[in-house]
Amino acid sequence: MTGLDLSSPVAVVGTGTMGQGIAQVALVAGHPVRLYDAVPGRAQEVAAVIGGRLDRLVTKGRLGAADRDAARARLTPADSLADLADCGLVVEAVAERLDVKQRLFGELEEIVSEDCLLATNTSSLSVTAIGGALRHPGRFVGLHFFNPAPLLPLVEVVSGFATDFTSATRAYETARAWGKTPVACADTPGFIVNRIARPFYAEAFAVYEAQAAEPATVDAVLRESGGFRMGAFELTDLIGQDVNESVTHSVWQSFFQDVRFTPSLAQRRLVESGRLGRKTGRGWYDHADGAERPEPHTADRERPPAHVVVEGDLGPAAELLALIREAGIEVRVEDENEGTRLVLPGGGQLALADGQTSVEFSDVVYFDLALDYRKATRVALSASKDTAPRTLAEAVGLFQALGKDVSVIGDVPGMIVARTVARIIDLAHDAVAKGVATEEDIDTAMRLGVNYPLGPFEWCRRLPRGWAYDLLEELHERDPSGRYAPSLALYRHSFATDQREGTA
């Protein structure tokens, strides 16, 4: 099945940021576009704004002058919904209120033809509920673009409970014809991206609430060790704390207050104080002109240890052994048993984050997971008050000798990157098991929708089988609220073979 024919007009209802972007995408793809807004005169104003954006595309060499003129000629402001009668697709981008959207589509159903595809760009409401009031909900689908729509490639094509397969396929192929990368998903709270991304924010906020690290340190570790484009605190300041919290709250409520999606009290206080991020000049960070950005905690220089003793193969951190040798530090292999530990000259141990805490052991420093230990520019360490100062100093000196900045955080289980990645992997497996989307589409959505360095299943294939499950089990033992309880889907994946090593 092919997408919408180029001769078929596309209507966009709602002229905010998303509506403008979707209209521009359809225009540049070659469709006639009808632009409607309930505010009189607004559609005419926005048509001029879109024309200005097309001019800038010409200036940047991304669009020819003739193509711009043709696109402008295809853009028509509509004075009423009746002007949309001959459209083959209507995309709604109005206020995120169920009653408003249901009323709008009820009116549209009386106007457009029976074969007109109706679509909502909602990011937080149920596609099924919006289409539930229609006489013919089979032609109703979610087309969730990401902001800014002309630049970001991802479109989540969401099938409601009553959406026909042919309608979903038609919407999918239309998005692809527009130069986008569509992913298909079922109508679940948060769809793909906003469902699976919740731990990225939640775990960063949890580390902060536990007073284990300040926002600047958490963000630096997520970027420089985890490989994420932005840290959770700076990203939510960019999104808007009110917007981010609203999505989290919506997903939490839609899952019947599932503890895995519990909102952050610290973020709630930030919203209540009016510190919404860049748009208000203050959020987790001060965004006023000339304001100094706080620096992440970076440990003072320490002498590297003369040698380390390896116990086990270090699992996901095995690459460290080559780096240690390249730094001129002797590596002694005295124990071939399974494990993820280095013994330091003073007798203390250095272990990869596993969901346990330093305080449980006599003299252990934990280090965090990294996307690529060779490329990472920062590594986080955690220790308890009982950890010997010499052990911590030797651990700091070791990573500094490898060319890494070191951030020492509080004694929180799972640290920062490890617990975040484990929870993202868990939610991804759970989503596949419940028919939300395929592994491939989930990986694509998380890479393109929120710029993750790897999709959850790509992460999983880099890690030993059972790594995420084991870490979450340890976290669950220390926090039995259910927040970290691994899903049945992750359990099945982890124990699908007798051999706990290998690929996802």
PDB file of C-alpha atoms in Angstrom, residues 145-402:
ATOM      1  CA  PHE A 145       5.869  14.164  15.157  1.00  0.00           C
ATOM      2  CA  PHE A 146       8.748  15.403  17.279  1.00  0.00           C
ATOM      3  CA  ASN A 147       9.643  19.057  17.694  1.00  0.00           C
ATOM      4  CA  PRO A 148      10.898  20.662  15.479  1.00  0.00           C
ATOM      5  CA  ALA A 149       8.947  18.596  12.958  1.00  0.00           C
ATOM      6  CA  PRO A 150      10.852  19.795   9.849  1.00  0.00           C
ATOM      7  CA  LEU A 151      14.189  18.709  11.363  1.00  0.00           C
ATOM      8  CA  LEU A 152      13.578  15.635  13.488  1.00  0.00           C
ATOM      9  CA  PRO A 153      13.106  12.479  11.390  1.00  0.00           C
ATOM     10  CA  LEU A 154      11.033  10.324  13.748  1.00  0.00           C
ATOM     11  CA  VAL A 155       7.262   9.889  13.495  1.00  0.00           C
ATOM     12  CA  GLU A 156       5.427   7.465  15.779  1.00  0.00           C
ATOM     13  CA  VAL A 157       2.498   5.963  13.864  1.00  0.00           C
ATOM     14  CA  VAL A 158       0.076   4.933  16.593  1.00  0.00           C
ATOM     15  CA  SER A 159      -2.750   2.469  16.061  1.00  0.00           C
ATOM     16  CA  GLY A 160      -5.678   2.893  18.396  1.00  0.00           C
ATOM     17  CA  PHE A 161      -7.722  -0.107  19.490  1.00  0.00           C
ATOM     18  CA  ALA A 162     -10.154   0.448  16.589  1.00  0.00           C
ATOM     19  CA  THR A 163      -7.673   1.664  13.938  1.00  0.00           C
ATOM     20  CA  ASP A 164      -7.835  -0.337  10.700  1.00  0.00           C
ATOM     21  CA  PHE A 165      -4.596  -1.931   9.527  1.00  0.00           C
ATOM     22  CA  THR A 166      -5.001  -0.250   6.138  1.00  0.00           C
ATOM     23  CA  SER A 167      -5.320   3.183   7.753  1.00  0.00           C
ATOM     24  CA  ALA A 168      -2.212   2.671   9.886  1.00  0.00           C
ATOM     25  CA  THR A 169      -0.273   1.431   6.864  1.00  0.00           C
ATOM     26  CA  ARG A 170      -1.415   4.377   4.776  1.00  0.00           C
ATOM     27  CA  ALA A 171      -0.323   6.806   7.497  1.00  0.00           C
ATOM     28  CA  TYR A 172       3.020   4.987   7.840  1.00  0.00           C
ATOM     29  CA  GLU A 173       3.726   5.139   4.111  1.00  0.00           C
ATOM     30  CA  THR A 174       2.698   8.798   3.960  1.00  0.00           C
ATOM     31  CA  ALA A 175       5.169   9.696   6.710  1.00  0.00           C
ATOM     32  CA  ARG A 176       7.884   7.776   4.890  1.00  0.00           C
ATOM     33  CA  ALA A 177       7.062   9.531   1.603  1.00  0.00           C
ATOM     34  CA  TRP A 178       7.512  12.825   3.458  1.00  0.00           C
ATOM     35  CA  GLY A 179      11.117  11.869   4.178  1.00  0.00           C
ATOM     36  CA  LYS A 180      10.476  10.831   7.770  1.00  0.00           C
ATOM     37  CA  THR A 181      11.425   7.633   9.589  1.00  0.00           C
ATOM     38  CA  PRO A 182       8.149   6.147  10.828  1.00  0.00           C
ATOM     39  CA  VAL A 183       7.866   3.532  13.554  1.00  0.00           C
ATOM     40  CA  ALA A 184       4.690   1.584  14.218  1.00  0.00           C
ATOM     41  CA  CYS A 185       3.365   1.237  17.738  1.00  0.00           C
ATOM     42  CA  ALA A 186       0.242   0.322  19.633  1.00  0.00           C
ATOM     43  CA  ASP A 187      -1.726   2.862  21.629  1.00  0.00           C
ATOM     44  CA  THR A 188       0.001   2.669  25.003  1.00  0.00           C
ATOM     45  CA  PRO A 189       0.708   5.501  27.479  1.00  0.00           C
ATOM     46  CA  GLY A 190       3.696   7.453  26.187  1.00  0.00           C
ATOM     47  CA  PHE A 191       3.767   5.397  22.966  1.00  0.00           C
ATOM     48  CA  ILE A 192       7.417   4.328  22.484  1.00  0.00           C
ATOM     49  CA  VAL A 193       9.689   7.255  23.269  1.00  0.00           C
ATOM     50  CA  ASN A 194       7.858   8.873  26.161  1.00  0.00           C
ATOM     51  CA  ARG A 195       7.259   5.487  27.787  1.00  0.00           C
ATOM     52  CA  ILE A 196      10.772   4.080  27.572  1.00  0.00           C
ATOM     53  CA  ALA A 197      12.557   7.391  28.241  1.00  0.00           C
ATOM     54  CA  ARG A 198      11.070   7.886  31.713  1.00  0.00           C
ATOM     55  CA  PRO A 199      14.003   6.251  33.608  1.00  0.00           C
ATOM     56  CA  PHE A 200      16.498   8.596  31.944  1.00  0.00           C
ATOM     57  CA  TYR A 201      14.948  11.451  33.896  1.00  0.00           C
ATOM     58  CA  ALA A 202      13.686   9.522  36.913  1.00  0.00           C
ATOM     59  CA  GLU A 203      16.988   7.914  37.868  1.00  0.00           C
ATOM     60  CA  ALA A 204      18.922  11.169  37.539  1.00  0.00           C
ATOM     61  CA  PHE A 205      16.386  12.877  39.791  1.00  0.00           C
ATOM     62  CA  ALA A 206      16.533   9.956  42.253  1.00  0.00           C
ATOM     63  CA  VAL A 207      20.325  10.262  42.541  1.00  0.00           C
ATOM     64  CA  TYR A 208      19.888  13.987  43.208  1.00  0.00           C
ATOM     65  CA  GLU A 209      17.117  13.417  45.769  1.00  0.00           C
ATOM     66  CA  ALA A 210      19.399  10.947  47.569  1.00  0.00           C
ATOM     67  CA  GLN A 211      21.941  13.794  47.803  1.00  0.00           C
ATOM     68  CA  ALA A 212      24.477  11.619  46.002  1.00  0.00           C
ATOM     69  CA  ALA A 213      25.363  14.185  43.317  1.00  0.00           C
ATOM     70  CA  GLU A 214      24.427  17.638  42.073  1.00  0.00           C
ATOM     71  CA  PRO A 215      22.751  18.149  38.663  1.00  0.00           C
ATOM     72  CA  ALA A 216      25.953  19.280  36.935  1.00  0.00           C
ATOM     73  CA  THR A 217      27.773  16.118  38.031  1.00  0.00           C
ATOM     74  CA  VAL A 218      24.945  13.770  37.038  1.00  0.00           C
ATOM     75  CA  ASP A 219      24.669  15.453  33.643  1.00  0.00           C
ATOM     76  CA  ALA A 220      28.415  15.260  33.058  1.00  0.00           C
ATOM     77  CA  VAL A 221      28.486  11.540  33.894  1.00  0.00           C
ATOM     78  CA  LEU A 222      25.533  10.811  31.577  1.00  0.00           C
ATOM     79  CA  ARG A 223      27.231  12.690  28.730  1.00  0.00           C
ATOM     80  CA  GLU A 224      30.879  11.816  29.190  1.00  0.00           C
ATOM     81  CA  SER A 225      30.505   8.248  30.425  1.00  0.00           C
ATOM     82  CA  GLY A 226      27.067   7.192  29.194  1.00  0.00           C
ATOM     83  CA  GLY A 227      27.441   8.796  25.775  1.00  0.00           C
ATOM     84  CA  PHE A 228      24.093  10.607  25.939  1.00  0.00           C
ATOM     85  CA  ARG A 229      23.830  13.860  23.986  1.00  0.00           C
ATOM     86  CA  MET A 230      22.578  15.780  27.025  1.00  0.00           C
ATOM     87  CA  GLY A 231      22.149  15.041  30.699  1.00  0.00           C
ATOM     88  CA  ALA A 232      18.706  14.705  32.267  1.00  0.00           C
ATOM     89  CA  PHE A 233      18.789  18.032  34.103  1.00  0.00           C
ATOM     90  CA  GLU A 234      19.911  20.139  31.142  1.00  0.00           C
ATOM     91  CA  LEU A 235      17.529  18.314  28.809  1.00  0.00           C
ATOM     92  CA  THR A 236      14.494  18.915  31.010  1.00  0.00           C
ATOM     93  CA  ASP A 237      15.501  22.579  31.292  1.00  0.00           C
ATOM     94  CA  LEU A 238      15.438  22.683  27.496  1.00  0.00           C
ATOM     95  CA  ILE A 239      12.119  20.826  27.193  1.00  0.00           C
ATOM     96  CA  GLY A 240      10.509  22.780  30.019  1.00  0.00           C
ATOM     97  CA  GLN A 241      10.106  21.333  33.514  1.00  0.00           C
ATOM     98  CA  ASP A 242       6.332  21.718  33.345  1.00  0.00           C
ATOM     99  CA  VAL A 243       6.142  19.905  30.007  1.00  0.00           C
ATOM    100  CA  ASN A 244       8.440  17.077  31.090  1.00  0.00           C
ATOM    101  CA  GLU A 245       6.673  16.614  34.404  1.00  0.00           C
ATOM    102  CA  SER A 246       3.277  16.671  32.685  1.00  0.00           C
ATOM    103  CA  VAL A 247       4.292  13.815  30.394  1.00  0.00           C
ATOM    104  CA  THR A 248       5.691  11.822  33.338  1.00  0.00           C
ATOM    105  CA  HIS A 249       2.512  12.417  35.342  1.00  0.00           C
ATOM    106  CA  SER A 250       0.324  11.425  32.382  1.00  0.00           C
ATOM    107  CA  VAL A 251       2.207   8.161  31.834  1.00  0.00           C
ATOM    108  CA  TRP A 252       2.139   7.414  35.576  1.00  0.00           C
ATOM    109  CA  GLN A 253      -1.628   8.027  35.822  1.00  0.00           C
ATOM    110  CA  SER A 254      -2.350   6.123  32.606  1.00  0.00           C
ATOM    111  CA  PHE A 255      -0.536   3.084  34.015  1.00  0.00           C
ATOM    112  CA  PHE A 256      -2.717   3.276  37.147  1.00  0.00           C
ATOM    113  CA  GLN A 257       0.062   4.937  39.175  1.00  0.00           C
ATOM    114  CA  ASP A 258       2.593   2.231  38.422  1.00  0.00           C
ATOM    115  CA  VAL A 259       5.545   2.868  40.755  1.00  0.00           C
ATOM    116  CA  ARG A 260       7.986   2.438  37.847  1.00  0.00           C
ATOM    117  CA  PHE A 261       6.761   5.770  36.458  1.00  0.00           C
ATOM    118  CA  THR A 262       6.392   7.730  39.714  1.00  0.00           C
ATOM    119  CA  PRO A 263       7.065  11.465  39.175  1.00  0.00           C
ATOM    120  CA  SER A 264       9.862  13.255  41.008  1.00  0.00           C
ATOM    121  CA  LEU A 265       9.041  15.352  44.060  1.00  0.00           C
ATOM    122  CA  ALA A 266      12.115  17.494  43.395  1.00  0.00           C
ATOM    123  CA  GLN A 267      10.867  18.289  39.898  1.00  0.00           C
ATOM    124  CA  ARG A 268       7.386  19.032  41.312  1.00  0.00           C
ATOM    125  CA  ARG A 269       8.894  21.643  43.639  1.00  0.00           C
ATOM    126  CA  LEU A 270      10.791  23.159  40.724  1.00  0.00           C
ATOM    127  CA  VAL A 271       7.563  23.506  38.732  1.00  0.00           C
ATOM    128  CA  GLU A 272       5.688  24.905  41.727  1.00  0.00           C
ATOM    129  CA  SER A 273       8.369  27.571  42.120  1.00  0.00           C
ATOM    130  CA  GLY A 274       7.976  28.649  38.500  1.00  0.00           C
ATOM    131  CA  ARG A 275      11.509  27.576  37.571  1.00  0.00           C
ATOM    132  CA  LEU A 276      10.578  25.903  34.303  1.00  0.00           C
ATOM    133  CA  GLY A 277      13.941  25.967  32.561  1.00  0.00           C
ATOM    134  CA  ARG A 278      15.279  28.061  29.725  1.00  0.00           C
ATOM    135  CA  LYS A 279      11.917  29.622  28.914  1.00  0.00           C
ATOM    136  CA  THR A 280      11.716  31.248  32.358  1.00  0.00           C
ATOM    137  CA  GLY A 281      15.459  31.840  32.745  1.00  0.00           C
ATOM    138  CA  ARG A 282      15.820  29.411  35.636  1.00  0.00           C
ATOM    139  CA  GLY A 283      15.323  25.690  36.128  1.00  0.00           C
ATOM    140  CA  TRP A 284      17.845  23.225  37.471  1.00  0.00           C
ATOM    141  CA  TYR A 285      20.343  25.744  36.104  1.00  0.00           C
ATOM    142  CA  ASP A 286      20.441  29.539  35.941  1.00  0.00           C
ATOM    143  CA  HIS A 287      19.977  30.563  32.284  1.00  0.00           C
ATOM    144  CA  ALA A 288      20.200  34.316  32.780  1.00  0.00           C
ATOM    145  CA  ASP A 289      22.631  36.177  30.545  1.00  0.00           C
ATOM    146  CA  GLY A 290      26.100  35.980  32.060  1.00  0.00           C
ATOM    147  CA  ALA A 291      25.166  33.328  34.610  1.00  0.00           C
ATOM    148  CA  GLU A 292      27.984  30.902  35.392  1.00  0.00           C
ATOM    149  CA  ARG A 293      27.292  27.247  34.691  1.00  0.00           C
ATOM    150  CA  PRO A 294      28.112  25.088  37.727  1.00  0.00           C
ATOM    151  CA  GLU A 295      30.999  22.698  37.203  1.00  0.00           C
ATOM    152  CA  PRO A 296      30.660  18.952  37.830  1.00  0.00           C
ATOM    153  CA  HIS A 297      32.536  17.484  40.754  1.00  0.00           C
ATOM    154  CA  THR A 298      35.984  16.504  39.543  1.00  0.00           C
ATOM    155  CA  ALA A 299      38.391  14.820  41.931  1.00  0.00           C
ATOM    156  CA  ASP A 300      41.820  16.278  42.666  1.00  0.00           C
ATOM    157  CA  ARG A 301      44.850  14.552  41.194  1.00  0.00           C
ATOM    158  CA  GLU A 302      45.959  11.343  42.887  1.00  0.00           C
ATOM    159  CA  ARG A 303      48.914   9.069  42.230  1.00  0.00           C
ATOM    160  CA  PRO A 304      48.033   5.981  40.196  1.00  0.00           C
ATOM    161  CA  PRO A 305      48.565   2.557  41.742  1.00  0.00           C
ATOM    162  CA  ALA A 306      51.688   0.667  40.690  1.00  0.00           C
ATOM    163  CA  HIS A 307      49.649  -2.417  39.875  1.00  0.00           C
ATOM    164  CA  VAL A 308      46.193  -3.943  40.019  1.00  0.00           C
ATOM    165  CA  VAL A 309      45.079  -7.554  40.460  1.00  0.00           C
ATOM    166  CA  VAL A 310      42.245  -8.778  38.247  1.00  0.00           C
ATOM    167  CA  GLU A 311      39.543 -11.044  39.657  1.00  0.00           C
ATOM    168  CA  GLY A 312      37.362 -12.280  36.818  1.00  0.00           C
ATOM    169  CA  ASP A 313      37.047 -10.714  33.375  1.00  0.00           C
ATOM    170  CA  LEU A 314      35.396  -7.395  34.398  1.00  0.00           C
ATOM    171  CA  GLY A 315      32.391  -8.185  32.203  1.00  0.00           C
ATOM    172  CA  PRO A 316      31.158  -5.009  30.454  1.00  0.00           C
ATOM    173  CA  ALA A 317      34.305  -3.213  31.654  1.00  0.00           C
ATOM    174  CA  ALA A 318      36.787  -5.731  30.194  1.00  0.00           C
ATOM    175  CA  GLU A 319      38.223  -3.043  27.902  1.00  0.00           C
ATOM    176  CA  LEU A 320      39.685  -1.349  30.966  1.00  0.00           C
ATOM    177  CA  LEU A 321      42.387  -3.996  31.207  1.00  0.00           C
ATOM    178  CA  ALA A 322      43.925  -2.933  27.900  1.00  0.00           C
ATOM    179  CA  LEU A 323      43.715   0.730  28.905  1.00  0.00           C
ATOM    180  CA  ILE A 324      45.399   0.040  32.239  1.00  0.00           C
ATOM    181  CA  ARG A 325      48.264  -1.784  30.542  1.00  0.00           C
ATOM    182  CA  GLU A 326      48.631   1.010  27.975  1.00  0.00           C
ATOM    183  CA  ALA A 327      48.945   3.462  30.865  1.00  0.00           C
ATOM    184  CA  GLY A 328      51.983   1.531  32.111  1.00  0.00           C
ATOM    185  CA  ILE A 329      50.255   0.019  35.149  1.00  0.00           C
ATOM    186  CA  GLU A 330      50.997  -3.633  35.811  1.00  0.00           C
ATOM    187  CA  VAL A 331      48.003  -5.955  35.560  1.00  0.00           C
ATOM    188  CA  ARG A 332      48.274  -9.184  37.536  1.00  0.00           C
ATOM    189  CA  VAL A 333      45.802 -11.947  36.798  1.00  0.00           C
ATOM    190  CA  GLU A 334      45.602 -14.185  39.845  1.00  0.00           C
ATOM    191  CA  ASP A 335      41.992 -15.298  39.835  1.00  0.00           C
ATOM    192  CA  GLU A 336      40.131 -16.699  36.840  1.00  0.00           C
ATOM    193  CA  ASN A 337      36.857 -16.921  38.748  1.00  0.00           C
ATOM    194  CA  GLU A 338      33.827 -15.080  37.486  1.00  0.00           C
ATOM    195  CA  GLY A 339      33.673 -11.505  38.739  1.00  0.00           C
ATOM    196  CA  THR A 340      34.031  -7.833  37.979  1.00  0.00           C
ATOM    197  CA  ARG A 341      36.686  -6.680  40.457  1.00  0.00           C
ATOM    198  CA  LEU A 342      40.135  -5.156  40.603  1.00  0.00           C
ATOM    199  CA  VAL A 343      42.174  -5.438  43.778  1.00  0.00           C
ATOM    200  CA  LEU A 344      44.235  -2.325  44.503  1.00  0.00           C
ATOM    201  CA  PRO A 345      47.681  -2.306  46.173  1.00  0.00           C
ATOM    202  CA  GLY A 346      46.236  -1.263  49.526  1.00  0.00           C
ATOM    203  CA  GLY A 347      43.946  -4.298  49.541  1.00  0.00           C
ATOM    204  CA  GLY A 348      40.752  -2.459  48.683  1.00  0.00           C
ATOM    205  CA  GLN A 349      38.581  -3.499  45.745  1.00  0.00           C
ATOM    206  CA  LEU A 350      37.315  -1.621  42.696  1.00  0.00           C
ATOM    207  CA  ALA A 351      34.098  -3.101  41.286  1.00  0.00           C
ATOM    208  CA  LEU A 352      31.722  -2.323  38.436  1.00  0.00           C
ATOM    209  CA  ALA A 353      28.331  -1.024  39.605  1.00  0.00           C
ATOM    210  CA  ASP A 354      26.116  -4.042  40.263  1.00  0.00           C
ATOM    211  CA  GLY A 355      23.206  -2.662  42.278  1.00  0.00           C
ATOM    212  CA  GLN A 356      24.902  -3.139  45.646  1.00  0.00           C
ATOM    213  CA  THR A 357      26.462  -0.444  47.827  1.00  0.00           C
ATOM    214  CA  SER A 358      29.934   0.163  49.208  1.00  0.00           C
ATOM    215  CA  VAL A 359      28.699   0.279  52.790  1.00  0.00           C
ATOM    216  CA  GLU A 360      27.861  -3.445  52.594  1.00  0.00           C
ATOM    217  CA  PHE A 361      31.529  -4.364  52.213  1.00  0.00           C
ATOM    218  CA  SER A 362      34.668  -3.670  54.161  1.00  0.00           C
ATOM    219  CA  ASP A 363      36.588  -1.703  51.551  1.00  0.00           C
ATOM    220  CA  VAL A 364      35.022  -1.373  48.099  1.00  0.00           C
ATOM    221  CA  VAL A 365      34.829   1.488  45.601  1.00  0.00           C
ATOM    222  CA  TYR A 366      32.322   1.136  42.757  1.00  0.00           C
ATOM    223  CA  PHE A 367      32.769   2.567  39.263  1.00  0.00           C
ATOM    224  CA  ASP A 368      29.973   3.292  36.814  1.00  0.00           C
ATOM    225  CA  LEU A 369      29.098   1.747  33.462  1.00  0.00           C
ATOM    226  CA  ALA A 370      30.384   3.505  30.349  1.00  0.00           C
ATOM    227  CA  LEU A 371      29.223   3.295  26.755  1.00  0.00           C
ATOM    228  CA  ASP A 372      32.856   3.025  25.636  1.00  0.00           C
ATOM    229  CA  TYR A 373      35.572   3.093  28.285  1.00  0.00           C
ATOM    230  CA  ARG A 374      38.206   4.061  25.740  1.00  0.00           C
ATOM    231  CA  LYS A 375      36.280   7.087  24.491  1.00  0.00           C
ATOM    232  CA  ALA A 376      34.754   8.095  27.828  1.00  0.00           C
ATOM    233  CA  THR A 377      36.232  11.300  29.230  1.00  0.00           C
ATOM    234  CA  ARG A 378      34.738  10.924  32.712  1.00  0.00           C
ATOM    235  CA  VAL A 379      34.063   8.031  35.065  1.00  0.00           C
ATOM    236  CA  ALA A 380      31.996   8.143  38.256  1.00  0.00           C
ATOM    237  CA  LEU A 381      33.120   6.414  41.460  1.00  0.00           C
ATOM    238  CA  SER A 382      31.112   5.821  44.623  1.00  0.00           C
ATOM    239  CA  ALA A 383      32.287   4.983  48.115  1.00  0.00           C
ATOM    240  CA  SER A 384      30.865   4.871  51.623  1.00  0.00           C
ATOM    241  CA  LYS A 385      32.080   6.757  54.685  1.00  0.00           C
ATOM    242  CA  ASP A 386      33.768   3.541  55.812  1.00  0.00           C
ATOM    243  CA  THR A 387      35.814   3.136  52.640  1.00  0.00           C
ATOM    244  CA  ALA A 388      39.519   3.525  53.340  1.00  0.00           C
ATOM    245  CA  PRO A 389      40.830   6.874  52.039  1.00  0.00           C
ATOM    246  CA  ARG A 390      43.754   5.052  50.440  1.00  0.00           C
ATOM    247  CA  THR A 391      41.388   2.796  48.451  1.00  0.00           C
ATOM    248  CA  LEU A 392      39.437   5.762  47.095  1.00  0.00           C
ATOM    249  CA  ALA A 393      42.652   7.651  46.278  1.00  0.00           C
ATOM    250  CA  GLU A 394      44.074   4.648  44.405  1.00  0.00           C
ATOM    251  CA  ALA A 395      40.818   4.219  42.466  1.00  0.00           C
ATOM    252  CA  VAL A 396      40.776   7.902  41.521  1.00  0.00           C
ATOM    253  CA  GLY A 397      44.433   7.802  40.509  1.00  0.00           C
ATOM    254  CA  LEU A 398      43.867   4.705  38.378  1.00  0.00           C
ATOM    255  CA  PHE A 399      41.178   6.306  36.206  1.00  0.00           C
ATOM    256  CA  GLN A 400      43.059   9.581  36.034  1.00  0.00           C
ATOM    257  CA  ALA A 401      46.040   7.647  34.668  1.00  0.00           C
ATOM    258  CA  LEU A 402      43.717   6.448  31.902  1.00  0.00           C
TER     259      LEU A 402
END
